[in-house]
Structure formats: structure tokens, C-alpha cells
């Protein structure tokens, strides 16, 4: 047995408890399987947009007639077409019937079996018009240079303006939705595990042995840290896979500029919210002695988590409303609401700071309250202890 | 030297402990006996710091017992508890680490204890898959894994099979032989008699008798039992108050040398001794007094 300073042994106790949670829960088959499944789902979701839009095989088009060279030039310039030149309109028509090409353009006619996709039709039409103009201009006696000059058009510059509501776009809505769902799940699961773990130790009476070598705060703190680490690993894995797959498929560049930072700052919000809900869950869990009763004491926590989530969903539709501002500043709702709001709208810095400070204060308060509750009621067995009684009891 | 000094504890209106004191010297095995609800568990919980006393203190080797020292104690609570979903060896080692052992030390100690308890082949099984008796053995291992320097055990023998009882008894004796004070409670008074150097009897939160086993027995000495091979009835011949117990005579209030002379004169004396009360009798006597 090694001699240790009291501080070192206090930390060691905390870490031992956390380590046990990680070993027993985090490395359990159930958790590993669910992590793998979740990561695969996130990866597939992230890859989905590029998979759906990934059909870039060139459109096979046949060309014939005197306009064919001009058309070919236009279509080549647009890209996405696999062009075959036929000697006559009849041959081109035959090619369409044989389905060697999707469509064929001769002098003045577009042949196809059952029409062509809108997008393709638009392009062919545009090419046809440009080619016709070019042919007409040449017929009118203009030189090639003059024709090029006349046809050179500065393309439109697309400028996306934020609407008055501050909503930046549908992709932000999606990001906000994903953030709120992940936050909700990543809080709900460990919070329930913490309460279950506390009740397990209490109902199996093992807590009595534990408390001969550990302080209550070490036992509760270690449990919260341990489950926190497990959830954090899951959360980071999800975000990393999501961003990684997006980067690999080239989608990352298409996401709104704030997406990556929003995803990363979500981890910070999660830490604060988890500290708040986790320690409270441990505190109220210690009020009961049997697993069946844990549901009743957890209800207020589950309710406020659910309300936070529903509020965040509502907020997505009105991110600049007063409701959204209040919800994203007042704890405990701000834990989910703020990162969601940050994903969808521009949030003034002072609101972010205020919200963070309030949430941190609330988490500190929850830590104190939760550990007091725990300390006072963890050894009390029998019927459920009333909250007021636990608070009144001397530790 | 482990000293429990003048503990007082109330639960609401109920007085659980009313000035409980007891000591265990190094190497002494102290049996803690009392009816259900007498205050044994409360006393032990307070000694282990699981419960706070209203007043009184626990002193170990002259200084009040602190958390660091207490971690080197071994404790078995009356309400047994283990993590059901943790592997046996892992669990024992975990408690070793909580008591301050390094991981390697704890693993070694856990393996050695499992071997000793005939549980080596169950080392990798979840505790919930063990039979109740085997879980009890694991519980025992948990309280012994860190080679404790003092033992406080609440009903360590309850629910143990005879082999485990022997292992437990040997373990207690071993620790005591190494100089550890050992306090344990039990309702199995024959075990107390066999294992303990001294006995403390508690009733309604108060110590009603305490002392070495010999001293207690001597204090409670009963009648002189005499057995004589003779056809005569010696009831009237023997001095003092004489009663019959089968073929034996029980003599009270008489000079034993005088009784012996009369008995020898009457026939062949096959038994002549003072009856020694069992701890069970002393206990019954004490709690009904």
C-alpha cells in the first residue's frame, strides 16, 4: 500500500469510481454496439446528400444536321454531355430508338423516347438558342470575333440575403435540428444511467462498503464524470464522423460556414448542461431505494429535458423571437436551446456569454444541491425520502 | 488498540445507542452479541464512519479515527452488497484499489483470495451469476482484499456454508494473530465461544456485559455438579441445597471440599466440577436481567 497525500488519494478515489463506470458501462457490449450503430447511422446520413446527388454519368446526346457543330460547342461548354454526331437525322432518330442515346437534336427537332429530364431539356434548349443565335449572326455577316463579343454575357452574381427573420437557410435549420436531437439524446441517456447507477448501489447496499473508503462527493462525482466521459466519447465520435464524412464527400464546403464551429461549440454546451442534469440526477436518484421508484423522482428532470428539446424545436421556426432569446438564455433550457439557436441564427455575443455564465452557475448550484441530497439520503433505505426531508436532514 | 467511546445516537425519538463503549486490543477477537435492534449494527456503522454519532468518538492507537486510517480497515456490513454486473475478480480488485492498493497489488490479492475461497474458476463470471453462498464468499474477499489492519464485521457468518465459516474463522484468527483488533457480531453463539477472546453484550443501546470469555463464565458460575457411583440417594447426605439432574447431584451454597468428602465416602466419584455456563446462557441471563 502506498502512502499518498490526502489530495492525491481524494483524486484517486474520484478517478477510480469514474474508471469503474467507464469500464463497466462504457466498455459493455451494449454500449459499444450502440456506439457503432449510431456512428454508422451518422456517417450514412452525412454521406446521403452526395450519394443522392452523385449520379453524374454524362447524358448521351446525338446530334445531326447543319447545326450539329454549333450545338456540340455549346453543349461541351456546359459539360455533362456525351455527344455523338450522326450523318443524318434518320440515323440520329434510329439511335434514339435503339436507346444508344437518350435524345437527339437535328435541325429544329428534339427526338426522345419518353421526353427528357427537365434539367437536360433546359440545357439543350439553352444550347439550341445560343447555337441558333450564333448561326443567325454568322448568316447576317458578323465575324466570329464580333459574334463572340455579342454573346459574351457576364453571368449573374448570386447574393444570398438574410431574411428579416434572421434565418440563413434551410441547411441551418437542418443543422439546428440535428444539434437539438443529439443534445437531447446525449443528455437523456447518461442522466438516466446516473440515476440508475445510484439506485443500484443503494438498493444493493454496496454503498455502505463504498462509503467506508470514499466520500459521498467522490462516489457521486466519479459516477457523473465516468458517464460524462462515455457520453462525450460518443458525442465526439458522432461529430467527428459527421464532419469527417462531410469533408470526405466534399459536402463540408456546401454546409453553411458556421456548421463546424457550431458542432464543436455544442460540446461545450453539452458539458455544462450535463453537469447540471447529471448531478441533479444523482441527487434525486439517492432519494429512492428501489429501481422501480427511480422513475418518479426523475420525472421533473426528464420533463425539463423534454421541454428544453421541444422548446429548441419550436425555436428553429422562430429563431429571432423573444421566446427564442429567453429560452436560449435561461437555464436549464439554454443548454439545448442556445447551441440550436446558434446554428440557425446570428446570436449577439453578449447573449452567448450571458447564457453560458448562467448555465455554468446553474450547473454549480446543481452540483452543490445534488451532492447534498446524495450525501444526506444515500444511506437512508426504506420508502422514498421526501425532498424536503432530505434537505432538512443534517448530513 | 481500537476504542469505541461513549457513543450516543438517536433516530428521531428512538434512542439507538445510549453510551456504548467497547475496546479491542491488538490481536484480540471481540464478539459483539445482542438481540435484534439492540444497537450492534448502528455501533459498527458509526465505527466505520458510515453513520455519524450524536456524541462519542472512535479512537485508534490513541488518535481519533480518520478517513485515511479507516481505509485500511476491513468492513463487512450486515446488508451485503456487490455490483451484480461486475466480474468477480475485477470487483474484488476494485475494492482493493479503493482501499489504496495499486492496481497490480489489488489484482494479485484478488486472485489469491479467490484461490483460497475455491472461487478461482469463477473469477471471470459476473457476480449476479454466482450462487448466494458464493456471493457471500466474494463479499468476504472484498472485506479482506487489502489485508486490513483492523476488522469490523457485522454478522460475517450469516449465510455462510460450513466451509466458508471455517475460511472466515481462520481469516479472523489470522488477522488477530498478526496483531489486528477484530470486532464481529454474530447470533451464532457457539462460534463466538470458539473464536472470541472476549465478549461484549449489548441490549437496548447499552452494554450490559463485557469481558474475557473466561471472566464472564467465572462470574456466572453455577452449581457444583457431582456424579457418584452409589446405589444410595445422597440428596439428604450432601451439605447445602441439593437437586437432582438425572443421576447427577447439583449442589449450591456448600463448601465444595465438604461435598467432596461426603461423596468420596459414599462411592466412586466420576464427576466433580462447577458447571460452566455457555455464552448462550450468559447471553440469555444478561438480556433478561
XYZ file of C-alpha atoms in Angstrom:
684
model
C 0.000 0.000 0.000
C 1.462 3.301 -0.995
C 1.455 6.394 1.126
C -0.294 9.267 -0.616
C -1.085 12.841 0.161
C -4.746 13.343 1.077
C -5.312 15.364 -2.122
C -3.826 12.638 -4.275
C -5.902 9.981 -2.605
C -9.039 12.092 -2.941
C -8.419 12.446 -6.664
C -7.570 8.785 -6.898
C -10.869 7.816 -5.292
C -12.755 10.014 -7.741
C -10.880 8.594 -10.701
C -11.290 5.011 -9.530
C -15.041 5.457 -9.379
C -15.071 7.141 -12.785
C -12.831 4.423 -14.173
C -15.159 1.709 -12.964
C -18.138 3.367 -14.638
C -16.209 3.630 -17.885
C -15.046 0.014 -17.709
C -18.343 -1.492 -16.682
C -20.727 0.711 -18.666
C -18.668 2.279 -21.405
C -16.940 -0.915 -22.435
C -20.065 -3.006 -22.072
C -21.149 -4.804 -25.208
C -24.426 -2.904 -25.243
C -22.736 0.491 -25.246
C -20.121 -0.452 -27.816
C -22.732 -1.854 -30.180
C -24.978 1.178 -29.812
C -21.987 3.462 -30.408
C -21.048 1.622 -33.580
C -24.639 1.652 -34.828
C -25.017 5.358 -34.085
C -21.745 6.246 -35.748
C -22.689 4.242 -38.841
C -26.074 5.984 -38.996
C -24.471 9.412 -38.621
C -21.927 8.521 -41.304
C -24.601 7.350 -43.703
C -26.723 10.447 -43.029
C -23.737 12.671 -43.675
C -22.911 10.844 -46.880
C -26.509 10.743 -48.064
C -26.627 14.115 -49.883
C -23.643 13.241 -52.052
C -24.942 9.709 -52.608
C -28.278 11.018 -53.840
C -26.793 13.769 -55.956
C -23.948 11.555 -57.039
C -25.455 10.424 -60.345
C -23.068 12.352 -62.589
C -22.881 9.990 -65.566
C -22.976 12.088 -68.706
C -26.174 12.450 -70.687
C -25.867 10.713 -74.051
C -26.992 13.024 -76.803
C -26.976 12.516 -80.520
C -26.553 15.441 -82.914
C -27.161 15.692 -86.672
C -27.670 18.312 -89.317
C -26.008 21.633 -90.055
C -26.450 22.948 -86.521
C -24.590 19.983 -85.066
C -21.133 21.626 -84.767
C -22.547 24.742 -83.077
C -24.685 22.630 -80.753
C -21.699 20.468 -79.887
C -19.669 23.545 -78.989
C -22.447 24.851 -76.741
C -23.132 21.526 -75.019
C -19.431 20.848 -74.488
C -19.129 24.237 -72.881
C -21.952 23.345 -70.473
C -20.453 19.948 -69.662
C -22.235 16.785 -68.607
C -22.995 15.554 -72.093
C -21.655 12.605 -74.046
C -22.117 13.661 -77.629
C -22.300 11.526 -80.765
C -22.518 13.145 -84.204
C -24.675 11.344 -86.785
C -24.576 11.911 -90.510
C -28.293 12.232 -90.934
C -31.414 12.942 -88.957
C -32.643 9.439 -89.710
C -29.558 7.876 -88.160
C -29.922 10.071 -85.093
C -33.567 9.099 -84.821
C -32.621 5.439 -85.130
C -30.045 5.857 -82.335
C -32.738 7.223 -80.055
C -34.996 4.286 -80.881
C -32.148 1.857 -80.188
C -31.558 3.701 -76.925
C -27.879 4.217 -77.722
C -28.544 7.881 -76.927
C -31.099 9.485 -74.623
C -32.089 12.147 -77.071
C -31.043 13.527 -80.416
C -31.132 17.065 -81.750
C -31.358 17.617 -85.500
C -32.073 20.821 -87.351
C -35.067 22.052 -85.418
C -36.222 18.880 -83.659
C -35.516 17.069 -80.406
C -36.081 13.323 -80.569
C -36.594 11.275 -77.473
C -38.476 8.135 -76.457
C -40.421 9.478 -73.494
C -39.216 13.022 -73.029
C -36.049 14.105 -71.259
C -35.436 15.323 -67.725
C -36.293 18.980 -67.128
C -32.756 19.901 -66.323
C -31.431 18.290 -69.506
C -34.180 19.840 -71.571
C -33.379 23.294 -70.221
C -29.729 22.875 -71.084
C -30.408 21.561 -74.569
C -32.878 24.352 -75.124
C -30.374 26.960 -73.988
C -27.730 25.407 -76.205
C -30.128 25.369 -79.128
C -30.983 29.043 -78.689
C -27.352 30.044 -78.350
C -26.398 27.946 -81.362
C -29.262 29.419 -83.378
C -28.285 32.970 -82.462
C -24.724 32.203 -83.421
C -25.794 30.740 -86.769
C -28.115 33.671 -87.455
C -25.474 36.212 -86.580
C -22.996 34.445 -88.827
C -25.617 34.486 -91.600
C -26.053 38.223 -91.059
C -22.361 38.616 -91.891
C -20.762 39.154 -88.488
C -17.222 37.906 -87.937
C -16.572 35.221 -85.365
C -14.971 37.771 -83.085
C -17.994 40.046 -83.263
C -20.258 37.134 -82.556
C -18.235 36.120 -79.515
C -18.285 39.692 -78.263
C -22.015 39.975 -78.707
C -22.641 36.686 -76.987
C -20.344 37.159 -74.045
C -22.557 37.715 -71.069
C -21.314 38.409 -67.572
C -23.030 35.676 -65.524
C -25.312 36.806 -62.722
C -23.693 37.053 -59.348
C -25.839 35.299 -56.778
C -26.062 37.179 -53.473
C -27.962 35.434 -50.668
C -29.506 37.920 -48.268
C -30.636 37.058 -44.760
C -34.348 37.458 -44.482
C -35.717 39.791 -41.819
C -36.256 36.785 -39.548
C -32.533 36.155 -39.397
C -32.920 32.656 -40.798
C -29.999 31.951 -43.044
C -31.232 28.959 -44.954
C -32.752 25.501 -44.895
C -29.406 23.801 -44.245
C -29.053 25.767 -40.993
C -32.466 24.558 -39.976
C -31.281 21.028 -40.557
C -28.062 21.586 -38.588
C -30.058 23.096 -35.712
C -32.442 20.154 -35.741
C -29.579 17.644 -35.640
C -27.877 19.547 -32.809
C -31.045 19.647 -30.722
C -31.705 15.941 -31.261
C -28.136 14.931 -30.428
C -28.069 17.178 -27.339
C -31.355 15.731 -26.145
C -30.214 12.135 -26.610
C -26.774 12.761 -25.165
C -28.291 14.252 -22.015
C -31.227 11.916 -21.553
C -29.266 8.670 -21.689
C -26.464 9.405 -19.191
C -28.853 11.201 -16.841
C -30.916 8.042 -16.600
C -27.814 5.904 -16.235
C -26.552 8.059 -13.378
C -29.824 7.765 -11.510
C -29.946 4.029 -12.186
C -26.365 3.601 -11.002
C -27.034 5.485 -7.790
C -30.140 3.441 -7.094
C -28.287 0.234 -7.951
C -25.608 0.985 -5.387
C -28.209 1.953 -2.871
C -30.540 -0.968 -3.431
C -27.695 -3.487 -3.413
C -26.404 -1.807 -0.220
C -22.924 -1.775 -1.676
C -22.868 1.931 -0.958
C -22.256 1.142 2.693
C -18.940 -0.539 1.883
C -18.042 2.129 -0.641
C -18.575 4.907 1.865
C -16.071 3.404 4.282
C -13.304 4.267 1.819
C -14.887 7.042 -0.257
C -16.583 10.341 0.475
C -20.085 10.764 -0.939
C -18.878 13.514 -3.292
C -16.238 11.179 -4.715
C -18.805 8.497 -5.318
C -21.291 10.846 -6.989
C -18.652 12.893 -8.767
C -16.894 9.810 -10.094
C -20.135 8.432 -11.434
C -21.034 11.706 -13.149
C -17.534 12.050 -14.619
C -17.434 8.433 -15.744
C -20.762 8.558 -17.543
C -19.851 12.005 -18.818
C -16.704 10.646 -20.419
C -18.645 7.798 -22.033
C -21.202 10.236 -23.457
C -18.512 12.686 -24.509
C -16.718 9.955 -26.424
C -19.999 9.069 -28.132
C -20.712 12.729 -28.873
C -17.236 13.428 -30.221
C -17.348 10.228 -32.273
C -20.641 11.302 -33.830
C -19.496 14.828 -34.580
C -16.137 13.650 -35.902
C -17.736 11.050 -38.142
C -20.384 13.523 -39.305
C -17.869 16.251 -40.155
C -15.330 13.736 -41.446
C -17.720 12.090 -43.865
C -18.961 15.509 -44.981
C -15.392 16.567 -45.625
C -14.605 13.333 -47.476
C -17.626 13.645 -49.762
C -16.972 17.311 -50.319
C -20.221 18.303 -48.632
C -18.451 20.235 -45.900
C -17.805 23.142 -48.242
C -21.512 23.280 -49.101
C -22.553 23.478 -45.447
C -23.135 26.944 -44.011
C -19.872 28.494 -42.797
C -20.750 28.189 -39.084
C -21.557 24.471 -39.122
C -18.219 23.114 -37.950
C -17.796 25.657 -35.181
C -21.424 25.175 -34.107
C -20.844 21.441 -33.948
C -17.715 21.923 -31.855
C -19.208 24.540 -29.521
C -22.087 22.133 -28.969
C -19.643 20.027 -26.944
C -19.102 22.961 -24.580
C -22.819 23.487 -24.087
C -23.272 19.822 -23.576
C -20.632 19.754 -20.822
C -22.406 22.477 -18.854
C -25.865 21.006 -19.360
C -24.607 17.564 -18.435
C -23.020 18.833 -15.228
C -26.363 20.361 -14.330
C -28.623 17.440 -15.165
C -26.138 14.728 -14.188
C -25.517 15.846 -10.626
C -29.209 16.515 -10.068
C -29.997 13.033 -11.352
C -27.547 11.553 -8.859
C -29.070 13.606 -6.060
C -32.672 12.674 -6.745
C -31.698 9.079 -7.506
C -30.411 8.749 -3.967
C -33.848 9.599 -2.603
C -35.226 6.197 -3.517
C -34.136 2.710 -2.570
C -35.593 0.699 -5.408
C -35.161 0.852 -9.154
C -38.953 0.961 -9.689
C -39.192 4.200 -7.775
C -36.468 5.993 -9.677
C -38.915 6.970 -12.437
C -40.988 9.109 -10.116
C -38.092 11.171 -8.770
C -36.561 11.541 -12.217
C -39.763 12.878 -13.759
C -39.038 16.582 -13.145
C -35.614 16.213 -14.746
C -36.911 14.263 -17.725
C -39.714 16.796 -18.105
C -37.380 19.775 -18.172
C -35.085 17.977 -20.602
C -38.019 17.200 -22.868
C -39.293 20.764 -22.595
C -35.829 22.065 -23.467
C -35.852 19.869 -26.548
C -39.362 20.828 -27.624
C -38.523 24.468 -26.986
C -35.453 24.145 -29.176
C -37.535 22.606 -31.970
C -40.030 25.450 -31.664
C -37.174 27.923 -31.641
C -35.997 26.623 -35.013
C -39.109 28.118 -36.581
C -38.793 31.472 -34.851
C -35.116 31.964 -34.012
C -35.338 35.720 -33.529
C -38.469 35.774 -31.404
C -38.349 36.933 -27.808
C -39.280 33.392 -26.850
C -36.174 32.085 -28.573
C -33.972 34.669 -26.886
C -35.347 33.946 -23.437
C -35.269 30.192 -23.897
C -31.671 30.234 -25.040
C -30.555 32.287 -22.050
C -32.498 30.786 -19.151
C -31.060 27.567 -17.713
C -31.664 24.669 -17.863
C -33.397 25.205 -21.240
C -30.456 27.166 -22.618
C -28.342 24.010 -22.626
C -30.122 22.715 -25.706
C -31.720 25.948 -26.934
C -28.561 28.049 -27.287
C -26.496 25.730 -29.494
C -29.613 25.125 -31.589
C -30.236 28.856 -31.949
C -26.594 29.491 -32.727
C -26.831 27.055 -35.608
C -29.795 28.756 -37.199
C -29.371 32.444 -36.444
C -26.831 35.107 -35.686
C -26.736 35.397 -31.863
C -25.275 38.511 -30.227
C -22.095 37.689 -28.337
C -23.400 39.083 -25.058
C -26.318 36.676 -25.151
C -23.996 33.727 -25.689
C -21.779 34.818 -22.810
C -24.723 35.533 -20.527
C -26.293 32.203 -21.350
C -23.008 30.368 -20.763
C -22.403 32.083 -17.433
C -25.954 31.440 -16.229
C -25.757 27.814 -17.266
C -22.402 27.414 -15.532
C -23.808 28.989 -12.366
C -26.837 26.728 -12.528
C -24.548 23.734 -13.010
C -22.553 24.794 -9.956
C -25.762 25.137 -7.952
C -26.941 21.738 -9.173
C -23.606 20.251 -8.176
C -23.997 21.592 -4.648
C -27.654 20.617 -4.375
C -27.220 17.213 -5.963
C -24.290 16.258 -3.775
C -26.051 17.486 -0.624
C -29.124 15.437 -1.488
C -26.932 12.482 -2.227
C -24.895 12.818 0.943
C -27.953 13.023 3.119
C -30.077 10.327 1.643
C -27.772 7.754 0.111
C -27.619 5.634 3.249
C -31.255 6.015 4.057
C -33.155 2.943 2.996
C -36.800 2.172 3.057
C -39.581 4.142 1.478
C -38.816 7.077 -0.760
C -37.370 10.034 1.055
C -39.175 13.311 0.599
C -37.127 16.063 -0.970
C -37.965 18.437 1.860
C -36.890 15.863 4.409
C -33.589 15.263 2.630
C -32.907 18.972 2.597
C -33.794 19.316 6.263
C -31.709 16.391 7.425
C -28.328 17.064 8.838
C -25.740 15.379 6.710
C -5.986 -0.624 20.111
C -9.427 0.225 18.794
C -11.597 2.078 21.256
C -15.242 2.934 20.844
C -16.013 5.560 23.433
C -19.380 6.517 24.835
C -21.425 6.550 21.615
C -24.839 8.154 21.656
C -27.204 8.052 18.707
C -30.871 8.834 18.291
C -33.070 8.205 15.279
C -35.942 10.610 15.752
C -37.462 9.664 19.097
C -35.736 6.314 19.260
C -32.582 6.062 21.302
C -30.410 3.638 19.377
C -27.220 3.960 21.390
C -27.020 5.188 24.917
C -23.381 5.389 25.897
C -21.856 2.399 24.119
C -18.158 1.788 24.795
C -16.001 -1.149 23.879
C -12.382 -1.812 23.107
C -10.447 -4.292 21.060
C -6.753 -4.672 21.833
C -4.281 -5.641 19.114
C -4.717 -9.318 18.402
C -7.957 -9.527 20.343
C -11.076 -11.041 18.817
C -14.134 -9.418 20.322
C -17.566 -10.949 19.898
C -20.395 -8.465 19.804
C -23.638 -10.019 20.887
C -27.108 -8.651 21.256
C -30.715 -9.203 20.285
C -32.029 -7.763 17.018
C -32.355 -3.997 17.309
C -30.028 -3.826 20.316
C -27.628 -1.452 18.531
C -24.891 -3.689 17.111
C -25.191 -2.537 13.520
C -25.502 1.119 14.497
C -22.363 0.855 16.622
C -20.410 -0.768 13.808
C -21.653 1.680 11.202
C -20.537 4.567 13.360
C -17.173 2.891 13.929
C -16.748 2.622 10.151
C -17.772 6.232 9.582
C -20.803 5.291 7.553
C -23.042 6.895 10.144
C -22.334 9.900 12.333
C -22.786 9.596 16.086
C -24.586 12.293 18.063
C -21.714 12.143 20.513
C -18.815 9.915 21.412
C -15.739 9.006 19.425
C -13.740 6.227 17.836
C -10.075 6.160 18.812
C -7.475 4.037 17.086
C -3.996 3.746 18.586
C -4.607 6.834 20.672
C -5.852 9.161 17.928
C -9.369 9.760 16.659
C -10.009 7.539 13.650
C -9.823 9.443 10.352
C -10.775 8.522 6.814
C -7.264 7.600 5.742
C -6.788 5.170 8.622
C -10.265 3.776 8.230
C -9.477 2.865 4.630
C -7.027 0.320 5.979
C -9.802 -1.358 7.967
C -11.850 -4.252 6.726
C -15.601 -3.959 6.951
C -18.466 -6.248 6.214
C -21.847 -4.594 6.628
C -24.874 -6.546 7.745
C -26.597 -5.708 4.489
C -24.354 -7.334 1.947
C -23.812 -5.626 -1.339
C -21.878 -6.243 -4.511
C -22.127 -4.902 -8.042
C -24.188 -7.604 -9.742
C -22.923 -6.762 -13.217
C -19.245 -6.712 -12.462
C -16.888 -9.642 -12.826
C -15.844 -11.345 -9.618
C -12.085 -10.795 -9.733
C -12.486 -7.301 -11.163
C -14.820 -6.396 -8.340
C -12.560 -7.646 -5.571
C -9.596 -5.841 -7.131
C -11.655 -2.653 -7.453
C -12.274 -2.625 -3.727
C -8.604 -3.289 -3.139
C -7.799 -0.195 -5.163
C -10.385 1.842 -3.290
C -8.575 0.843 -0.133
C -5.370 2.294 -1.513
C -3.680 -0.655 -3.230
C -2.037 -0.283 -6.600
C -3.838 -1.989 -9.450
C -1.257 -4.759 -9.699
C -1.299 -5.403 -5.944
C -5.087 -5.460 -5.927
C -5.225 -7.929 -8.818
C -2.732 -10.222 -7.131
C -4.583 -10.087 -3.824
C -7.910 -10.764 -5.538
C -6.513 -13.781 -7.343
C -5.004 -15.147 -4.134
C -8.265 -14.747 -2.203
C -10.310 -16.376 -4.945
C -7.913 -19.299 -4.853
C -8.268 -19.518 -1.080
C -12.066 -19.390 -1.321
C -12.258 -22.021 -4.070
C -13.638 -19.472 -6.471
C -10.697 -19.220 -8.849
C -12.688 -20.743 -11.717
C -15.417 -18.126 -11.294
C -13.046 -15.159 -11.476
C -14.375 -14.052 -14.850
C -18.074 -14.568 -14.088
C -20.473 -11.798 -13.247
C -21.330 -11.704 -9.570
C -25.035 -11.995 -10.369
C -24.391 -15.409 -11.917
C -22.928 -16.835 -8.700
C -24.947 -18.733 -6.132
C -25.841 -16.866 -2.959
C -23.225 -18.776 -0.983
C -20.534 -17.923 -3.495
C -21.596 -14.291 -3.467
C -21.076 -14.369 0.283
C -17.553 -15.616 -0.290
C -16.937 -12.776 -2.699
C -18.252 -10.400 -0.050
C -15.755 -11.868 2.362
C -12.966 -11.415 -0.167
C -13.999 -7.776 -0.623
C -13.571 -7.125 3.086
C -10.200 -8.889 3.259
C -8.581 -7.949 -0.047
C -6.466 -5.093 1.272
C -5.021 -7.089 4.152
C -6.822 -4.905 6.692
C -5.117 -3.876 9.895
C -8.365 -3.995 11.845
C -11.644 -5.783 11.155
C -15.171 -4.739 11.911
C -17.597 -7.347 10.674
C -21.346 -7.274 11.056
C -22.716 -10.806 11.043
C -19.861 -12.176 8.954
C -21.016 -15.759 9.393
C -24.648 -15.391 8.475
C -25.480 -17.246 5.314
C -22.104 -18.957 5.043
C -21.782 -22.658 4.419
C -19.586 -24.672 6.817
C -16.525 -24.404 4.570
C -16.865 -20.660 4.278
C -17.418 -20.451 8.026
C -14.090 -22.189 8.500
C -12.371 -19.902 5.998
C -13.869 -16.886 7.710
C -12.938 -18.131 11.161
C -9.393 -18.836 10.037
C -9.178 -15.435 8.412
C -10.263 -13.721 11.629
C -7.800 -15.698 13.708
C -5.014 -14.996 11.197
C -5.598 -11.257 11.274
C -5.734 -11.305 15.038
C -2.520 -13.318 15.196
C -0.911 -10.563 13.117
C -1.949 -8.057 15.740
C -5.192 -6.732 14.256
C -8.059 -5.937 16.586
C -11.156 -7.786 15.379
C -14.739 -6.982 16.296
C -17.550 -9.069 14.917
C -21.166 -9.560 15.718
C -22.997 -12.821 15.452
C -26.063 -14.638 16.604
C -24.186 -17.921 16.370
C -23.027 -18.024 19.952
C -21.132 -21.282 19.581
C -18.917 -19.510 17.045
C -18.415 -16.597 19.401
C -17.411 -19.014 22.110
C -14.990 -20.786 19.809
C -13.387 -17.745 18.216
C -13.537 -14.885 20.674
C -11.165 -13.779 23.381
C -13.766 -11.503 24.847
C -17.445 -10.841 24.509
C -19.492 -7.681 24.664
C -23.215 -7.992 25.174
C -25.426 -5.107 24.157
C -29.088 -4.621 24.982
C -31.306 -1.641 24.113
C -28.351 0.542 23.206
C -26.367 -0.186 26.342
C -23.509 -2.521 27.124
C -24.873 -4.942 29.677
C -21.906 -7.272 29.993
C -18.344 -7.262 28.768
C -15.160 -9.125 29.493
C -12.990 -12.054 28.525
C -14.832 -15.279 27.881
C -13.265 -16.884 30.958
C -14.113 -13.979 33.233
C -17.706 -13.917 32.069
C -18.052 -17.624 32.584
C -16.437 -17.418 36.007
C -18.767 -14.638 37.042
C -21.763 -16.626 36.005
C -20.593 -19.834 37.705
C -23.489 -22.025 38.620
C -23.869 -25.119 40.724
C -21.367 -27.793 41.600
C -22.115 -30.955 39.637
C -21.287 -34.214 41.346
C -21.609 -37.693 39.967
C -21.134 -40.634 42.362
C -21.440 -44.346 41.657
C -23.554 -45.486 44.543
C -26.954 -47.130 44.971
C -27.782 -44.736 47.805
C -29.634 -41.444 47.370
C -27.255 -38.723 48.607
C -29.721 -35.842 48.357
C -30.010 -35.532 52.089
C -26.470 -36.652 52.896
C -24.731 -33.906 50.881
C -24.375 -30.474 52.508
C -26.030 -27.357 51.064
C -29.021 -27.187 48.714
C -29.049 -30.331 46.609
C -31.122 -31.037 43.497
C -31.029 -33.966 41.101
C -30.261 -33.620 37.400
C -30.635 -37.167 36.088
C -28.097 -39.204 38.010
C -26.086 -36.085 38.888
C -26.392 -34.034 42.027
C -26.370 -30.248 41.743
C -25.097 -28.617 44.907
C -25.370 -24.977 45.894
C -24.429 -22.975 48.973
C -21.975 -25.518 50.356
C -18.249 -25.892 50.982
C -17.035 -27.882 47.956
C -14.375 -29.740 49.993
C -17.036 -30.902 52.401
C -19.199 -32.055 49.491
C -16.238 -33.968 48.038
C -15.538 -35.732 51.331
C -19.137 -36.898 51.630
C -19.199 -38.018 48.007
C -15.936 -39.970 48.235
C -17.207 -41.671 51.381
C -20.404 -42.697 49.564
C -18.824 -44.258 46.483
C -16.688 -43.759 43.390
C -16.789 -40.068 42.241
C -16.855 -39.945 38.438
C -17.521 -36.229 38.028
C -16.850 -33.307 40.296
C -16.845 -29.818 38.805
C -18.587 -26.477 38.716
C -20.959 -26.174 35.771
C -19.670 -23.611 33.228
C -22.374 -21.631 31.543
C -22.238 -21.383 27.768
C -22.072 -17.954 26.181
C -25.631 -18.590 25.112
C -26.691 -18.997 28.704
C -24.730 -15.948 29.793
C -26.384 -14.005 26.981
C -29.874 -15.136 27.910
C -29.132 -14.391 31.510
C -27.799 -10.939 30.698
C -30.591 -9.790 28.407
C -33.368 -10.986 30.671
C -31.847 -9.498 33.763
